[in-house]
Short mmCIF file of C-alpha atoms and ligand atoms in Angstrom, two decimals:
data_model
loop_
_atom_site.label_atom_id
_atom_site.label_comp_id
_atom_site.label_asym_id
_atom_site.label_seq_id
_atom_site.Cartn_x
_atom_site.Cartn_y
_atom_site.Cartn_z
CA MET A 22 23.03 0.37 -26.83
CA GLN A 23 23.57 0.31 -23.05
CA GLN A 24 21.13 -1.96 -21.18
CA ALA A 25 19.18 -0.61 -18.18
CA ALA A 26 20.24 -2.08 -14.79
CA PRO A 27 17.88 -4.84 -13.59
CA LEU A 28 15.32 -3.69 -11.03
CA ILE A 29 15.67 -5.07 -7.53
CA GLY A 30 13.66 -5.13 -4.29
CA ILE A 31 10.56 -2.96 -4.09
CA ALA A 32 11.22 -1.56 -7.60
CA ARG A 33 11.05 -5.09 -9.08
CA LEU A 34 7.88 -5.90 -7.14
CA ALA A 35 6.28 -2.66 -8.34
CA ALA A 36 7.21 -3.40 -11.96
CA GLN A 37 5.64 -6.90 -11.66
CA SER A 38 2.46 -5.68 -9.94
CA THR A 39 -0.94 -6.20 -11.51
CA VAL A 40 -3.52 -3.55 -12.26
CA ILE A 41 -6.64 -3.83 -10.07
CA SER A 42 -8.60 -1.02 -11.66
CA GLU A 43 -8.29 2.39 -13.29
CA LYS A 44 -10.22 5.61 -13.14
CA ARG A 45 -9.71 8.60 -15.37
CA ARG A 46 -6.67 9.95 -13.59
CA ILE A 47 -5.46 7.02 -11.53
CA GLU A 48 -4.25 3.47 -11.96
CA TYR A 49 -4.52 1.14 -8.96
CA ARG A 50 -2.14 -1.80 -8.60
CA THR A 51 -1.50 -4.53 -6.07
CA LEU A 52 1.92 -4.76 -4.46
CA PRO A 53 3.35 -7.89 -2.79
CA ALA A 54 4.32 -6.94 0.77
CA ARG A 55 6.99 -8.72 2.77
CA ARG A 56 5.84 -6.99 5.94
CA TRP A 57 2.94 -4.79 6.96
CA LEU A 58 4.31 -3.82 10.36
CA ASN A 59 7.51 -1.87 9.80
CA ARG A 60 10.04 -1.25 12.56
CA CYS A 61 10.92 2.39 13.04
CA GLN A 62 13.95 3.07 15.19
CA SER A 63 14.69 6.71 14.40
CA ALA A 64 14.82 8.91 17.51
CA ARG A 65 13.41 11.72 15.35
CA VAL A 66 9.95 10.16 14.95
CA PRO A 67 7.69 9.12 17.82
CA PHE A 68 6.86 5.61 16.58
CA ASP A 69 8.18 2.12 17.18
CA TRP A 70 6.19 0.70 14.27
CA THR A 71 4.48 2.11 11.20
CA ILE A 72 1.74 0.72 8.97
CA ASN A 73 0.97 2.16 5.53
CA PRO A 74 -1.55 0.06 3.59
CA TYR A 75 -1.02 2.08 0.40
CA ARG A 76 1.93 3.42 -1.55
CA GLY A 77 1.15 6.70 -3.25
CA CYS A 78 -1.74 8.99 -2.39
CA GLU A 79 -4.33 10.29 -4.74
CA TYR A 80 -5.05 13.42 -2.70
CA GLY A 81 -2.11 15.03 -4.50
CA CYS A 82 -1.27 17.72 -1.94
CA LYS A 83 1.15 20.12 -3.58
CA TYR A 84 3.49 20.12 -0.58
CA CYS A 85 3.44 16.36 0.10
CA TYR A 86 6.76 15.21 1.53
CA ALA A 87 6.02 11.52 0.91
CA ARG A 88 6.54 11.71 -2.85
CA PHE A 89 10.06 10.35 -2.43
CA THR A 90 8.59 6.96 -1.43
CA HIS A 91 7.71 6.29 -5.09
CA GLU A 92 11.36 6.82 -6.02
CA PHE A 93 12.15 3.56 -4.19
CA MET A 94 10.07 1.88 -6.91
CA GLU A 95 12.07 3.68 -9.63
CA LEU A 96 9.03 5.88 -10.32
CA ARG A 97 10.78 9.23 -10.56
CA ASP A 98 8.04 11.37 -12.07
CA PRO A 99 6.66 13.16 -8.97
CA ALA A 100 3.16 13.00 -10.47
CA ALA A 101 3.28 9.17 -10.35
CA PHE A 102 2.89 9.38 -6.56
CA GLU A 103 -0.70 10.57 -6.99
CA THR A 104 -1.67 8.67 -10.16
CA GLN A 105 -0.18 5.19 -9.58
CA ILE A 106 -1.53 3.90 -6.30
CA TYR A 107 -0.29 0.59 -4.92
CA ALA A 108 -2.37 -1.41 -2.47
CA LYS A 109 -0.35 -3.91 -0.47
CA ASP A 110 -1.39 -7.56 -0.70
CA TRP A 111 -3.34 -8.32 2.45
CA ASN A 112 -2.70 -11.53 4.33
CA PRO A 113 -4.41 -11.46 7.75
CA ALA A 114 -2.67 -14.62 8.98
CA SER A 115 0.85 -13.32 8.37
CA PHE A 116 -0.08 -9.87 9.76
CA HIS A 117 -1.36 -11.59 12.87
CA GLU A 118 2.04 -13.28 13.21
CA GLU A 119 3.85 -9.95 12.73
CA LEU A 120 1.82 -8.42 15.56
CA ARG A 121 3.60 -10.73 18.02
CA SER A 122 6.59 -8.35 17.73
CA ALA A 123 4.59 -5.33 18.96
CA LYS A 124 4.90 -5.04 22.74
CA PRO A 125 2.89 -3.14 25.37
CA GLY A 126 4.15 0.42 25.74
CA GLN A 127 5.16 0.67 22.09
CA VAL A 128 3.68 3.07 19.57
CA ILE A 129 2.21 2.20 16.18
CA GLY A 130 1.64 4.96 13.63
CA ILE A 131 -0.84 4.30 10.82
CA GLY A 132 -0.67 6.58 7.78
CA THR A 133 2.80 7.97 8.41
CA ALA A 134 3.71 8.05 4.70
CA THR A 135 0.44 8.03 2.76
CA ASP A 136 -3.18 8.58 3.66
CA PRO A 137 -4.73 5.35 5.00
CA TYR A 138 -8.25 6.64 4.24
CA GLN A 139 -7.69 7.86 0.68
CA PRO A 140 -10.60 7.09 -1.70
CA VAL A 141 -9.56 3.55 -2.65
CA GLU A 142 -9.93 2.54 1.01
CA ARG A 143 -13.69 2.86 0.60
CA ARG A 144 -13.53 -0.16 -1.72
CA LEU A 145 -10.51 -2.17 -0.54
CA ARG A 146 -10.94 -1.65 3.24
CA LEU A 147 -7.30 -2.46 3.98
CA THR A 148 -7.04 0.05 6.83
CA LYS A 149 -10.23 -1.32 8.32
CA SER A 150 -8.82 -4.85 8.06
CA VAL A 151 -5.67 -3.72 9.87
CA LEU A 152 -7.71 -2.15 12.70
CA SER A 153 -9.73 -5.34 13.07
CA GLU A 154 -6.54 -7.36 13.53
CA LEU A 155 -5.10 -4.82 15.99
CA LEU A 156 -7.93 -5.71 18.39
CA VAL A 157 -5.72 -8.53 19.72
CA LEU A 158 -3.28 -5.93 21.11
CA GLU A 159 -3.25 -4.57 24.63
CA GLY A 160 -1.36 -1.69 26.18
CA LEU A 161 -0.06 -0.10 22.98
CA THR A 162 -0.52 3.41 21.63
CA ILE A 163 -1.98 3.57 18.14
CA PHE A 164 -2.05 6.80 16.13
CA ILE A 165 -3.84 7.38 12.85
CA THR A 166 -3.23 10.44 10.69
CA THR A 167 -5.49 11.32 7.77
CA LYS A 168 -7.08 14.08 5.73
CA SER A 169 -10.13 11.97 4.99
CA ASN A 170 -13.59 12.07 6.51
CA LEU A 171 -13.82 8.35 5.66
CA VAL A 172 -12.09 7.65 8.99
CA ALA A 173 -15.45 8.29 10.70
CA ARG A 174 -16.71 5.08 9.06
CA ASP A 175 -14.53 3.13 11.51
CA LYS A 176 -15.54 4.97 14.69
CA LYS A 177 -17.01 1.89 16.39
CA LEU A 178 -13.91 -0.14 15.63
CA LEU A 179 -11.65 2.65 16.87
CA LYS A 180 -13.67 2.95 20.06
CA GLN A 181 -13.39 -0.80 20.57
CA LEU A 182 -9.63 -0.68 19.94
CA SER A 183 -9.29 2.09 22.55
CA GLU A 184 -10.72 -0.13 25.28
CA ARG A 185 -7.36 -1.91 25.66
CA ASN A 186 -4.99 0.54 23.96
CA GLN A 187 -4.50 4.28 23.73
CA VAL A 188 -5.93 5.32 20.37
CA GLY A 189 -5.66 8.76 18.80
CA VAL A 190 -6.88 10.01 15.45
CA THR A 191 -5.42 13.16 13.99
CA ILE A 192 -7.16 14.90 11.12
CA THR A 193 -5.16 17.41 9.11
CA VAL A 194 -6.86 20.69 8.23
CA THR A 195 -4.56 23.44 6.96
CA THR A 196 -7.28 26.01 6.33
CA MET A 197 -11.06 26.36 6.59
CA ASP A 198 -11.01 28.22 3.27
CA ALA A 199 -12.34 25.61 0.84
CA GLY A 200 -11.03 27.51 -2.18
CA LEU A 201 -7.50 27.67 -0.81
CA ALA A 202 -7.63 24.01 0.23
CA ARG A 203 -8.74 23.08 -3.29
CA LEU A 204 -5.58 24.73 -4.62
CA THR A 205 -3.08 23.19 -2.20
CA GLU A 206 -4.81 19.83 -1.57
CA PRO A 207 -6.76 19.42 -4.81
CA TYR A 208 -8.33 15.99 -4.32
CA ALA A 209 -8.74 15.89 -0.53
CA PRO A 210 -12.15 16.22 1.16
CA ARG A 211 -13.33 19.76 1.92
CA PRO A 212 -12.22 21.20 5.28
CA ASP A 213 -15.79 21.29 6.61
CA LEU A 214 -16.21 17.57 5.83
CA ARG A 215 -13.01 16.83 7.72
CA MET A 216 -14.28 18.81 10.71
CA ARG A 217 -17.56 16.91 10.56
CA ALA A 218 -15.53 13.69 10.84
CA VAL A 219 -13.75 15.15 13.89
CA ALA A 220 -17.17 15.77 15.46
CA GLU A 221 -18.41 12.26 14.64
CA LEU A 222 -15.34 10.61 16.12
CA ALA A 223 -15.40 12.82 19.21
CA GLU A 224 -19.09 12.04 19.75
CA ALA A 225 -18.28 8.33 19.47
CA GLY A 226 -15.68 8.75 22.22
CA VAL A 227 -12.60 8.45 20.02
CA ARG A 228 -9.77 10.77 21.03
CA THR A 229 -9.34 13.09 18.05
CA GLY A 230 -6.99 15.98 17.37
CA VAL A 231 -6.51 18.44 14.53
CA ILE A 232 -3.25 19.62 13.00
CA ALA A 233 -2.88 22.49 10.60
CA ASN A 234 0.30 20.97 9.15
CA PRO A 235 2.02 22.14 7.16
CA VAL A 236 1.84 25.85 7.82
CA LEU A 237 2.67 27.32 4.40
CA PRO A 238 4.66 30.53 4.80
CA LEU A 239 2.83 33.56 3.36
CA ILE A 240 -0.13 31.35 2.32
CA THR A 241 -1.71 29.72 5.40
CA ASP A 242 0.39 31.29 8.18
CA SER A 243 -1.89 34.21 9.09
CA GLU A 244 -3.31 34.44 12.57
CA ALA A 245 -6.82 34.57 11.10
CA ASN A 246 -6.32 31.35 9.14
CA LEU A 247 -4.81 29.33 11.99
CA GLU A 248 -7.30 30.73 14.48
CA SER A 249 -10.23 29.67 12.30
CA VAL A 250 -8.92 26.10 12.12
CA ALA A 251 -8.33 25.94 15.89
CA GLN A 252 -11.76 27.37 16.69
CA ALA A 253 -13.48 24.96 14.30
CA ALA A 254 -11.51 22.08 15.83
CA LYS A 255 -12.59 23.09 19.33
CA LYS A 256 -16.21 23.41 18.24
CA ALA A 257 -16.08 19.94 16.66
CA GLY A 258 -14.83 18.44 19.92
CA ALA A 259 -11.15 17.94 19.07
CA CYS A 260 -9.02 17.49 22.17
CA GLU A 261 -5.72 18.70 20.69
CA PHE A 262 -4.47 21.19 18.15
CA GLY A 263 -1.03 21.80 16.66
CA ALA A 264 0.68 23.26 13.62
CA HIS A 265 4.24 23.19 12.30
CA VAL A 266 5.95 24.97 9.48
CA LEU A 267 6.34 23.35 6.06
CA PHE A 268 9.07 20.77 5.63
CA LEU A 269 10.01 20.69 1.94
CA GLN A 270 12.31 18.01 0.60
CA PRO A 271 13.76 18.28 -2.93
CA CYS A 272 11.20 15.77 -4.32
CA ALA A 273 8.38 17.92 -2.91
CA GLN A 274 10.01 21.09 -4.23
CA ARG A 275 9.76 19.68 -7.75
CA VAL A 276 5.97 19.85 -7.45
CA PHE A 277 5.58 22.75 -5.03
CA PHE A 278 7.75 25.33 -6.79
CA PRO A 279 5.96 25.00 -10.18
CA PHE A 280 2.68 25.20 -8.24
CA LEU A 281 3.85 28.45 -6.62
CA ALA A 282 4.99 29.80 -9.98
CA GLU A 283 1.48 29.25 -11.31
CA LYS A 284 -0.71 30.20 -8.34
CA PHE A 285 1.47 32.34 -6.04
CA PRO A 286 4.26 33.72 -8.27
CA GLN A 287 4.84 36.60 -5.85
CA HIS A 288 6.14 34.12 -3.22
CA LEU A 289 8.30 31.87 -5.39
CA ARG A 290 11.65 33.62 -4.91
CA ARG A 291 11.37 33.73 -1.13
CA TYR A 292 10.52 30.05 -1.00
CA GLU A 293 13.40 29.13 -3.31
CA ALA A 294 15.84 31.18 -1.24
CA SER A 295 14.56 29.79 2.06
CA TYR A 296 14.53 26.12 1.10
CA GLN A 297 17.53 26.05 -1.22
CA SER A 298 19.87 24.41 1.29
CA GLY A 299 17.51 22.05 3.06
CA ALA A 300 14.02 20.88 3.84
CA TYR A 301 13.57 22.64 7.21
CA LEU A 302 13.37 26.27 8.25
CA ARG A 303 15.01 27.40 11.47
CA GLY A 304 15.20 30.61 13.41
CA ALA A 305 12.81 33.50 13.98
CA TYR A 306 10.06 32.42 11.59
CA PRO A 307 9.25 28.95 13.00
CA GLU A 308 9.67 30.37 16.50
CA ARG A 309 7.15 33.08 15.71
CA ILE A 310 4.71 30.50 14.29
CA GLU A 311 5.16 28.31 17.37
CA LYS A 312 4.31 31.23 19.68
CA LEU A 313 1.35 32.16 17.50
CA VAL A 314 0.00 28.60 17.55
CA ASN A 315 0.43 28.44 21.35
CA ALA A 316 -1.50 31.70 21.79
CA ILE A 317 -4.26 30.54 19.43
CA ARG A 318 -4.52 27.24 21.24
CA GLU A 319 -4.79 28.94 24.61
CA ARG A 320 -7.52 31.26 23.33
CA ALA A 321 -9.42 28.28 21.91
CA GLY A 322 -8.96 26.32 25.15
CA ILE A 323 -7.52 23.26 23.43
CA ALA A 324 -4.53 21.16 24.45
CA ARG A 325 -1.16 21.03 22.73
CA ARG A 326 -0.75 18.30 20.17
CA ASP A 327 2.79 17.11 19.80
CA ARG A 328 3.43 13.42 19.91
CA GLN A 329 1.42 12.48 16.87
CA ASN A 330 3.27 14.92 14.68
CA PHE A 331 5.22 12.54 12.51
CA VAL A 332 7.16 15.10 10.50
CA PRO A 333 10.68 14.41 11.78
CA GLU A 334 12.45 16.94 13.94
CA PRO A 335 15.04 18.90 11.98
CA PRO A 336 18.59 17.59 12.32
CA PRO A 337 20.98 19.94 14.11
CA GLY A 338 22.52 22.55 11.87
CA SER A 339 19.79 22.70 9.23
CA GLN A 340 19.59 26.02 7.46
CA MET A 341 18.45 29.42 8.68
CA LEU A 342 15.22 30.70 7.31
CA LEU A 343 14.60 33.77 5.23
CA PHE A 344 10.88 34.15 5.88
S1 LIG B 402 -2.93 13.40 2.12
FE1 LIG B 402 -0.87 13.25 3.01
S2 LIG B 402 0.10 11.56 1.90
FE2 LIG B 402 -1.67 12.20 0.71
S3 LIG B 402 -0.88 13.64 -0.80
FE3 LIG B 402 -1.64 14.80 0.98
S4 LIG B 402 0.17 15.10 2.29
FE4 LIG B 402 0.65 13.44 0.83
#
């Protein structure tokens, strides 16, 4: 019988990790981390550094593009991304050392791959620990992206961090329709709870924006849907609003297409045709959505939100859309 190749790197560390706890659907493990502050030199994302305290995300959004990150650990079942959550081993002293590399003017993105305020953060407080250490920095820009209202827990810390750095929180809300959100983002907090967190942060003086990413063609792309998110964001005190069309890598397609087949079978063929040759859509459809979002934003009286959008820009020559 042929022997399996030995695991190396992050896959070996994941295989050797220890279970911290389990709940009905999810197993939590610790993961040794060589670094917490990861250098990001791609011109297609607006960060110099990224920090992701967790690997995997139990919110289980059907369109999540980060599922591929579990494949680095040889976990190829796309469901493992939302049921096997890894918390990185926290060592404040070595993180403090790593922070010496971050220079004024640079940008740190927190939660660029998985949600830094997913439920286990309530107990482990890794994101909060990171923010506490970041207080030594001065002159940097620090962005946090989340779907969780738990971020409001850290409003005082975020306000303190913003005294010497530019700090921005972005909360993702794709729809105000709780039923639709329950389908597409089954374990994430309700949209109204997320908007309440926007209001709490804004009241505390923390710069907070809302993004309706991803815009799901034929599902969340109506003017009424996007307008309701923008208006709720404005009412909650958000200072920015933005929305970009779905980016759907093959690993995400393996979850999203069966989801469509079950819940939106009438749209499946158009999605398959549109995303068959790549993750991005180009052409008239995203241009129309961009104009629509601009008009909605102007009507709501809310600024454009661009820089914190960490979904990479499409490479030149990606495919034409069919929507
Ligand atoms: S909250 Fe973000 S990282 Fe988590 S499953 Fe949803 S899209 Fe993925």
